[in-house]
Amino acid sequence: MTVVTRFAPSPTGFLHIGGARTALFNWLFARNSGGRYLLRIEDTDRARSTAEAVSAIMDGLDWLGLGGDEPPVFQHTRLARHAEVAQELLARGRAYRCWCTPEELAGMRAEARAQGRTALYDGRWRDRDPSEAPDGVDPVIRLRTTTDGETVINDRVQGRVAVRNDAIDDFVLLRADGTPTYMHSVVVDDHDMAITHVVRGDDHLNNAFRQLQLFRAMEWPEPEFAHVPLIHGSDGGRMSKRHGATAVNDYREQGFLPEALCNYLLRLGWSHGDDEIISREQAVSWFSLAGIGRSPSRFDQKRLEAINARYLRAGDAGRLSGMVFEHLRRRPDLDLSEKALERVRRGIPGVAARARTVTELADGLAFYAARLPLTMSGRAARALDADGCGRLRGLLATLEAVDDWSEPALETAVRAHAADHGLGLGAVAQPLRAALTGSHASPGLFEVLAILGPEEAGDRIRSACGTG
RNA sequence: GACCCCUUCGUCUAGCGGUCCAGGACAACGGCCUCUCACGCCGUAAACACGGGUUCGAGUCCCGUAGGGGUCACCA
């Protein structure tokens, strides 16, 4: 049997970080078993669904490399089919019409709550004659569920979970306006799409029991379920804006790499021994539902940053330069000439070791494309006092005499210069760093010198010390 | 409130009855390296929620308690 999984977001906002992990698990499970991974947009609630949300979610998935194997199924296009199934159930006596008003239902719930029971529909129209239907009320169609015994799920993550059938009420299949509810359309679509494994957040675990009743009423084969624990905020509570970004797109804008985010999400709730940095290929071959933990996990931005930093250091400079340029182009204060961008490009490996995100990488590289005079940080300005500049002027002649403008040659020259003048390297290096970068912290001094080139380096020193 | 799920260092986790005075990673702290900041390397501190069982033996199995989470719509 070919495995078929699906990721089924409702298009009411952006791709949530938790949804991204669910999509990743579905994708990985399908790939691992040589199956298919499908997408379904759950937009039966037309009022809350937007086209913007659909494209935001699809963009997010594509960015993460989690696009579907086929074009997505839009649930609202299947309304007729949903209604057809409900009618069939009605004809077979497995469903019935209910004329309860919203007020009546609210009263039922309030009473149940007051008596300390779960708020369930009491089945009052289950066996009532339709001739008793009140005027002016459109009926809904409810499933006639099994009331005795229990429903058991052998969940691939949660294990055996059983619920008494009297805790499952006759839920609504078709609303009074004839549109399907979520509970009904998921089952019909999962069946029609031949989904074999439903992998989703465990906030759906309770729904699974209801859905199973529907599968059985239709005598359809039941899918396997795998309910993955939710991702919580750093305080253990439900993840929300309060804890930082919840939208995948926000992480993208903060400069996280898609492969780093996937790696982080994969390890959040899933493990393969002590492995931490896992490539997509390894993930595909290692992934199994058995590796998913049963307890909820907390989102840890620091850890995400650490993983992102590792991918950044290992990242392809060509690809990174494209992302860095994108950031730099938003800076009108910079010199974006080809010459300056080439310096930026060459500086990437050196700055990547000092950055955790693409944003930090771009910020750390900006000095290579800065216009003169440089804006000096406080500590840089202090290093360029009379003494500092005095030493730099002396150094200028030494640098002008260097004809092999390479990192090792520059290092030899500057070290010799410092020694000749009875100075520690630091006494020369810190003012030089300040003049060259505008900061007290930067990549290796000789690397910076080499990348800047003799002319630009000279210009920066003269500019910093007002001699030019 | 009812029902369901969960509970190993601050965090993510390894552990699938003895090899665990509990291992790894991130974060923290200390050190080395060093032209700064990083990277890297070395090291320190840090956990089996609690109480009962079962067993020769429990982090690992069972039952309670406590805590956390989820679900109880003609929303998904």
XYZ file of C-alpha atoms (C1' of nucleotides) in Angstrom:
544
model
C 0.000 0.000 0.000
C 1.365 3.365 -0.963
C 1.533 5.878 1.851
C -0.373 9.091 1.201
C -0.085 11.951 3.687
C -1.476 15.448 3.615
C -1.008 18.827 5.201
C -4.319 20.645 5.498
C -4.059 24.250 6.676
C -7.005 26.593 6.916
C -6.270 29.812 5.045
C -7.048 32.301 7.784
C -3.550 33.681 8.275
C 0.114 32.946 7.693
C 1.846 29.615 7.855
C 2.260 28.955 11.568
C 5.513 27.591 12.886
C 3.624 24.607 14.302
C 1.919 24.032 10.974
C 5.298 24.091 9.285
C 6.498 21.291 11.540
C 3.356 19.278 10.839
C 3.945 19.766 7.120
C 7.581 18.716 7.539
C 6.627 15.528 9.355
C 4.054 14.676 6.696
C 6.538 15.397 3.922
C 9.278 13.371 5.577
C 7.038 10.443 6.356
C 5.798 10.281 2.772
C 9.321 10.546 1.347
C 10.673 7.963 3.763
C 8.089 5.436 2.701
C 8.165 6.290 -0.967
C 4.656 7.684 -0.801
C 2.921 10.878 -1.800
C 2.436 14.101 0.140
C -0.604 16.206 -0.659
C -1.892 19.633 0.256
C -5.450 20.571 1.030
C -6.745 24.046 1.769
C -9.501 23.824 4.367
C -11.583 26.751 3.270
C -15.136 25.626 3.841
C -15.565 28.680 6.047
C -15.589 31.156 3.177
C -16.001 34.134 5.452
C -12.707 33.530 7.220
C -10.675 32.323 4.253
C -8.702 34.696 2.073
C -6.712 34.378 -1.119
C -3.854 36.283 0.540
C -3.668 33.664 3.248
C -3.588 30.896 0.666
C -0.651 32.430 -1.159
C 1.141 33.287 2.080
C 0.881 29.667 3.188
C 1.931 28.306 -0.180
C 4.893 30.702 -0.273
C 5.930 29.609 3.183
C 5.741 25.942 2.241
C 7.663 26.481 -0.980
C 10.357 28.403 0.862
C 10.760 25.481 3.250
C 10.807 23.023 0.378
C 7.543 21.485 1.536
C 5.344 22.064 -1.483
C 2.848 19.331 -2.323
C 3.422 16.585 -4.862
C 0.252 17.723 -6.632
C -1.609 21.024 -6.852
C -3.531 21.642 -3.621
C -7.134 20.527 -3.227
C -9.412 23.407 -2.317
C -12.019 22.046 -0.024
C -14.710 24.547 -1.003
C -14.717 23.163 -4.535
C -15.954 19.877 -3.147
C -19.134 21.108 -1.515
C -21.382 19.024 -3.740
C -19.516 15.872 -2.859
C -19.748 16.664 0.863
C -23.478 17.184 0.566
C -23.831 13.990 -1.427
C -22.216 11.934 1.323
C -24.425 13.540 3.933
C -27.493 12.690 1.851
C -26.343 9.132 1.516
C -25.960 8.859 5.272
C -29.419 10.338 5.675
C -30.904 7.835 3.232
C -29.285 4.983 5.077
C -30.512 6.155 8.432
C -27.005 6.874 9.678
C -27.749 10.559 9.898
C -30.796 12.643 10.705
C -32.116 16.178 10.535
C -32.100 18.359 13.608
C -34.166 21.495 13.979
C -32.639 22.829 17.177
C -32.191 26.574 17.319
C -28.882 28.136 18.389
C -30.585 29.269 21.597
C -31.761 25.773 22.354
C -28.239 24.427 21.836
C -26.731 27.132 24.015
C -29.164 26.248 26.759
C -28.217 22.601 26.464
C -24.565 23.443 26.845
C -25.125 25.721 29.800
C -27.093 23.045 31.585
C -24.488 20.368 30.934
C -21.786 22.676 32.213
C -23.792 23.464 35.310
C -24.190 19.764 36.036
C -20.470 19.208 35.577
C -20.724 17.310 32.324
C -19.007 17.763 28.977
C -21.211 19.957 26.823
C -22.691 17.584 24.271
C -25.699 17.610 22.024
C -28.300 15.405 23.696
C -29.662 13.802 20.536
C -33.165 15.162 20.985
C -33.984 14.929 17.251
C -32.425 11.522 16.872
C -35.724 9.686 16.833
C -38.174 12.509 16.643
C -40.572 12.649 13.751
C -39.690 15.294 11.163
C -43.356 16.264 11.117
C -42.732 17.904 14.473
C -40.266 20.270 12.856
C -40.890 23.892 13.735
C -41.647 26.389 11.012
C -39.033 28.836 9.899
C -36.036 26.809 11.067
C -33.684 25.209 8.568
C -32.390 21.880 9.856
C -28.805 20.706 10.080
C -27.822 17.118 9.368
C -26.237 15.220 12.238
C -24.455 11.889 12.297
C -26.195 9.148 14.256
C -23.202 7.987 16.297
C -22.776 4.760 18.192
C -23.714 5.324 21.824
C -22.559 2.191 23.602
C -19.055 0.780 23.944
C -15.954 2.776 23.247
C -13.948 3.994 20.291
C -10.278 3.118 20.264
C -7.462 4.677 18.311
C -4.073 3.064 18.072
C -2.307 6.323 17.504
C 1.161 6.052 16.001
C 2.435 8.676 18.428
C 0.099 8.606 21.407
C -0.423 4.862 21.555
C -3.769 3.334 22.452
C -6.330 5.959 23.340
C -9.921 5.058 24.136
C -12.989 7.207 24.608
C -16.409 6.064 25.730
C -18.924 6.450 22.963
C -21.386 8.245 25.208
C -18.814 11.051 25.286
C -19.177 11.460 21.544
C -22.301 13.319 20.500
C -24.197 13.431 17.233
C -22.154 16.160 15.585
C -23.214 18.308 12.668
C -22.307 17.148 9.163
C -24.117 19.757 7.099
C -25.033 23.198 8.383
C -28.478 24.668 7.935
C -27.236 26.443 4.805
C -26.155 23.129 3.316
C -22.404 23.684 3.679
C -20.282 20.990 5.338
C -18.598 21.357 8.700
C -14.898 20.740 9.133
C -15.588 17.433 10.882
C -17.447 16.147 7.856
C -15.310 17.514 5.045
C -12.020 16.238 6.485
C -13.348 12.717 6.518
C -14.845 12.843 3.049
C -11.720 14.457 1.605
C -9.270 12.237 3.443
C -11.166 9.273 2.050
C -11.464 10.618 -1.481
C -7.801 11.624 -1.529
C -6.945 8.099 -0.321
C -5.025 9.440 2.675
C -3.452 6.540 4.537
C -1.820 8.431 7.400
C -3.248 11.471 9.127
C -0.342 13.242 10.829
C -1.437 16.411 12.600
C -1.346 18.377 15.839
C -2.703 16.627 18.912
C -5.279 19.371 19.325
C -7.147 17.124 16.870
C -6.865 13.970 18.932
C -10.386 14.296 20.319
C -11.751 15.015 16.865
C -10.310 11.751 15.605
C -12.859 9.780 17.594
C -15.722 11.614 15.958
C -14.160 11.249 12.559
C -13.687 7.549 13.074
C -17.423 7.209 13.679
C -18.037 8.839 10.341
C -15.553 6.584 8.532
C -17.374 3.614 10.017
C -20.828 4.888 9.138
C -19.688 5.132 5.523
C -17.892 1.792 5.791
C -14.737 3.408 4.506
C -11.247 2.149 5.343
C -9.825 3.988 8.331
C -6.531 5.862 8.068
C -3.734 5.546 10.607
C -3.488 8.501 12.954
C -0.393 10.186 14.379
C -1.129 13.094 16.698
C 1.928 15.219 17.252
C 2.206 17.244 20.476
C 1.968 20.992 20.043
C 4.776 23.511 20.225
C 4.498 25.810 23.229
C 5.983 29.213 23.938
C 9.049 29.576 26.138
C 6.857 29.783 29.248
C 5.063 26.536 28.440
C 1.841 28.264 27.519
C 0.172 28.292 24.162
C 2.465 29.787 21.556
C 1.475 33.318 20.618
C 2.848 36.613 19.371
C 3.766 37.341 22.967
C 6.573 34.780 22.696
C 7.945 36.209 19.483
C 7.131 35.385 15.912
C 4.669 32.588 15.149
C 4.639 33.027 11.381
C 7.196 31.223 9.257
C 7.549 34.306 7.125
C 8.728 36.329 10.109
C 11.620 33.940 10.595
C 12.454 34.264 6.956
C 12.630 38.018 7.312
C 14.704 37.760 10.450
C 17.348 36.051 8.355
C 16.867 32.396 9.109
C 17.744 29.825 6.466
C 14.951 27.432 5.457
C 17.131 24.376 5.969
C 18.086 25.607 9.450
C 14.468 26.206 10.392
C 13.547 22.737 9.131
C 16.414 21.173 11.066
C 15.332 22.978 14.224
C 11.687 22.038 13.768
C 12.611 18.441 13.055
C 14.513 18.129 16.325
C 11.673 19.766 18.213
C 9.679 16.708 19.170
C 11.543 14.198 17.059
C 14.912 12.633 17.623
C 17.326 10.150 16.186
C 19.741 9.357 19.008
C 22.086 12.262 19.670
C 22.037 13.619 16.133
C 21.523 17.372 15.976
C 22.569 18.682 12.570
C 20.605 16.616 10.100
C 20.479 17.185 6.358
C 17.263 16.809 4.426
C 18.589 13.600 2.878
C 19.455 12.098 6.247
C 16.111 13.192 7.625
C 14.314 11.371 4.832
C 16.118 8.130 5.494
C 15.928 8.377 9.279
C 12.415 9.684 9.780
C 9.825 7.533 11.471
C 6.666 8.270 13.403
C 8.100 6.201 16.257
C 10.759 8.863 16.736
C 8.190 11.496 17.632
C 7.947 12.253 21.349
C 4.649 12.383 23.199
C 5.243 15.464 25.280
C 4.863 19.042 24.109
C 8.018 21.076 23.554
C 8.884 24.723 23.995
C 10.079 26.977 21.258
C 13.654 28.135 21.936
C 14.851 30.980 19.735
C 18.434 30.714 21.012
C 18.674 27.159 19.846
C 17.215 28.066 16.461
C 19.867 30.782 16.190
C 22.635 28.356 17.063
C 21.514 25.926 14.379
C 21.098 28.742 11.884
C 24.637 29.899 12.653
C 25.986 26.467 11.816
C 24.204 26.405 8.482
C 25.379 29.940 7.808
C 29.030 28.979 8.333
C 28.644 25.982 6.079
C 26.587 27.920 3.553
C 27.512 28.428 -0.073
C 28.991 31.923 -0.466
C 27.312 32.456 -3.812
C 23.880 31.778 -2.434
C 24.544 33.800 0.713
C 25.763 36.786 -1.287
C 22.414 36.950 -3.055
C 20.611 37.083 0.276
C 23.075 39.579 1.720
C 22.766 41.907 -1.282
C 19.022 41.888 -0.812
C 19.501 43.280 2.680
C 22.186 45.739 1.620
C 20.089 47.145 -1.211
C 17.734 48.540 1.417
C 20.569 50.695 2.779
C 20.750 54.002 0.899
C 23.852 54.995 2.849
C 25.984 52.309 1.219
C 28.182 52.257 -1.850
C 26.672 49.477 -3.951
C 29.153 49.699 -6.806
C 30.378 46.456 -8.298
C 33.726 47.064 -6.636
C 32.137 47.447 -3.213
C 29.883 44.426 -3.651
C 32.874 42.355 -4.653
C 34.503 43.276 -1.337
C 31.305 42.209 0.434
C 31.287 38.927 -1.422
C 34.865 38.146 -0.477
C 34.167 39.046 3.114
C 31.305 36.582 3.558
C 33.192 33.604 5.039
C 34.972 35.816 7.542
C 31.801 37.497 8.744
C 29.684 34.336 8.606
C 31.656 32.921 11.539
C 30.513 35.968 13.504
C 26.826 35.955 12.546
C 23.820 33.890 13.525
C 21.378 35.135 10.924
C 21.525 36.488 7.392
C 20.537 39.844 8.841
C 23.508 39.840 11.164
C 25.689 38.676 8.294
C 24.582 41.600 6.145
C 25.046 44.056 8.992
C 28.509 42.691 9.666
C 29.468 43.035 6.004
C 28.082 46.519 5.504
C 31.370 48.230 6.389
C 32.926 46.774 3.227
C 30.457 48.853 1.232
C 30.483 51.940 3.420
C 31.060 55.401 2.009
C 33.749 57.636 3.499
C 33.973 59.070 5.987
C 33.000 56.059 8.069
C 30.615 56.468 10.946
C 32.667 55.573 13.996
C 31.373 53.649 16.982
C 32.229 55.107 20.372
C 35.089 52.754 21.008
C 36.374 53.149 17.472
C 36.443 56.912 17.845
C 38.405 56.581 21.077
C 40.966 54.364 19.383
C 41.495 57.125 16.862
C 42.697 59.725 19.301
C 45.933 61.668 18.705
C 48.093 58.708 19.731
C 46.178 56.258 17.613
C 46.281 58.418 14.537
C 49.928 59.137 15.116
C 50.633 55.443 14.953
C 48.466 55.048 11.862
C 50.310 57.770 9.980
C 53.524 55.945 10.677
C 51.951 52.736 9.452
C 50.755 54.316 6.230
C 54.260 54.419 4.785
C 54.805 50.778 5.683
C 51.593 49.768 3.973
C 52.391 51.768 0.864
C 55.618 49.820 0.608
C 53.856 46.472 0.540
C 53.778 45.216 -3.026
C 52.309 41.777 -2.419
C 48.936 42.872 -1.032
C 48.081 39.500 0.429
C 46.981 38.484 3.888
C 50.237 36.818 4.960
C 52.419 39.551 3.489
C 50.351 42.244 5.166
C 50.549 40.463 8.474
C 54.316 40.179 8.221
C 54.632 43.833 7.324
C 52.377 45.164 10.059
C 53.924 42.946 12.718
C 57.404 44.046 11.695
C 56.298 47.660 11.751
C 54.944 47.337 15.275
C 58.076 45.579 16.488
C 60.327 48.184 14.885
C 58.508 50.915 16.718
C 58.524 49.084 20.025
C 54.758 48.698 19.937
C 52.557 45.730 20.728
C 50.505 44.572 17.775
C 47.342 45.623 19.553
C 48.488 49.216 19.810
C 48.592 49.401 16.041
C 45.799 46.949 15.307
C 43.002 48.601 17.238
C 43.334 52.078 15.652
C 43.780 50.416 12.271
C 40.664 48.311 12.771
C 38.724 51.405 13.763
C 39.867 53.323 10.725
C 39.125 50.455 8.389
C 35.800 49.258 9.778
C 34.444 52.011 12.018
C 34.206 49.458 14.807
C 36.240 47.804 17.531
C 35.079 44.337 16.500
C 35.580 42.906 13.039
C 36.913 39.956 11.072
C 40.664 39.399 11.133
C 42.520 42.630 10.501
C 44.734 41.300 7.734
C 41.787 39.737 5.996
C 40.013 43.083 6.066
C 43.093 44.828 4.772
C 43.516 42.302 1.980
C 39.892 42.538 0.880
C 39.793 46.329 1.013
C 42.833 46.621 -1.213
C 45.661 49.175 -0.981
C 43.736 52.162 -2.301
C 40.584 51.788 -0.252
C 42.591 50.921 2.867
C 44.761 54.005 2.417
C 41.729 56.193 1.795
C 40.051 54.931 4.950
C 43.108 55.541 7.126
C 43.566 59.058 5.737
C 39.849 59.752 6.067
C 39.792 58.569 9.681
C 42.777 60.629 10.723
C 42.022 63.711 8.693
C 45.179 63.589 6.641
C 43.621 63.187 3.360
C -16.202 21.633 35.245
C -16.080 16.951 32.086
C -13.139 14.138 28.795
C -8.268 13.260 26.561
C -2.857 13.810 26.417
C 1.789 14.901 28.780
C 5.839 15.099 33.005
C 14.591 13.261 32.492
C 19.461 19.294 33.448
C 16.815 26.531 32.326
C 15.522 24.513 26.988
C 15.499 20.410 23.042
C 16.384 15.519 24.031
C 19.160 10.131 24.628
C 17.435 6.303 27.630
C 12.924 1.413 25.108
C 14.013 -3.331 33.598
C 20.181 -4.261 35.273
C 25.821 -1.676 31.031
C 22.817 5.374 34.349
C 26.637 7.785 41.048
C 21.747 9.284 33.814
C 24.627 10.714 27.868
C 24.469 14.691 23.868
C 23.088 19.625 22.122
C 21.614 24.937 23.027
C 21.926 28.506 26.769
C 25.076 29.837 31.333
C 29.887 29.979 33.646
C 35.475 29.274 33.576
C 39.806 28.520 30.549
C 42.818 27.940 26.007
C 43.629 30.214 21.206
C 44.241 35.436 19.826
C 45.081 41.818 16.413
C 39.275 42.820 18.372
C 34.786 40.161 18.211
C 33.510 35.645 16.887
C 34.678 30.562 15.393
C 37.137 26.362 17.361
C 38.906 23.479 21.453
C 38.965 22.083 26.800
C 36.363 22.175 31.300
C 32.406 23.434 35.351
C 27.528 23.756 37.150
C 22.740 21.673 35.967
C 17.518 16.730 35.579
C 14.689 11.230 36.249
C 7.712 16.163 39.575
C 5.836 13.627 44.222
C 3.742 9.186 46.718
C 2.574 4.212 46.540
C 3.055 -0.461 44.315
C 5.133 -4.750 40.767
C 10.193 -6.885 40.537
C 16.068 -9.869 43.038
C 16.443 -4.972 40.554
C 12.558 1.012 38.015
C 14.319 7.005 34.801
C 12.338 2.663 32.286
C 5.985 -1.249 34.081
C 1.137 -0.223 37.079
C -1.945 3.038 40.315
C -2.699 7.601 42.644
C -1.442 12.954 43.659
C 0.328 17.487 41.882
C 1.519 20.455 37.741
C 1.201 21.601 32.436
C -1.404 21.186 27.819
C -5.523 20.033 24.602
C -10.794 19.429 23.465
C -15.776 20.292 24.606
C -19.416 25.448 17.986
C -24.143 25.106 12.410
C -14.597 27.573 13.462
C -10.999 24.811 11.474
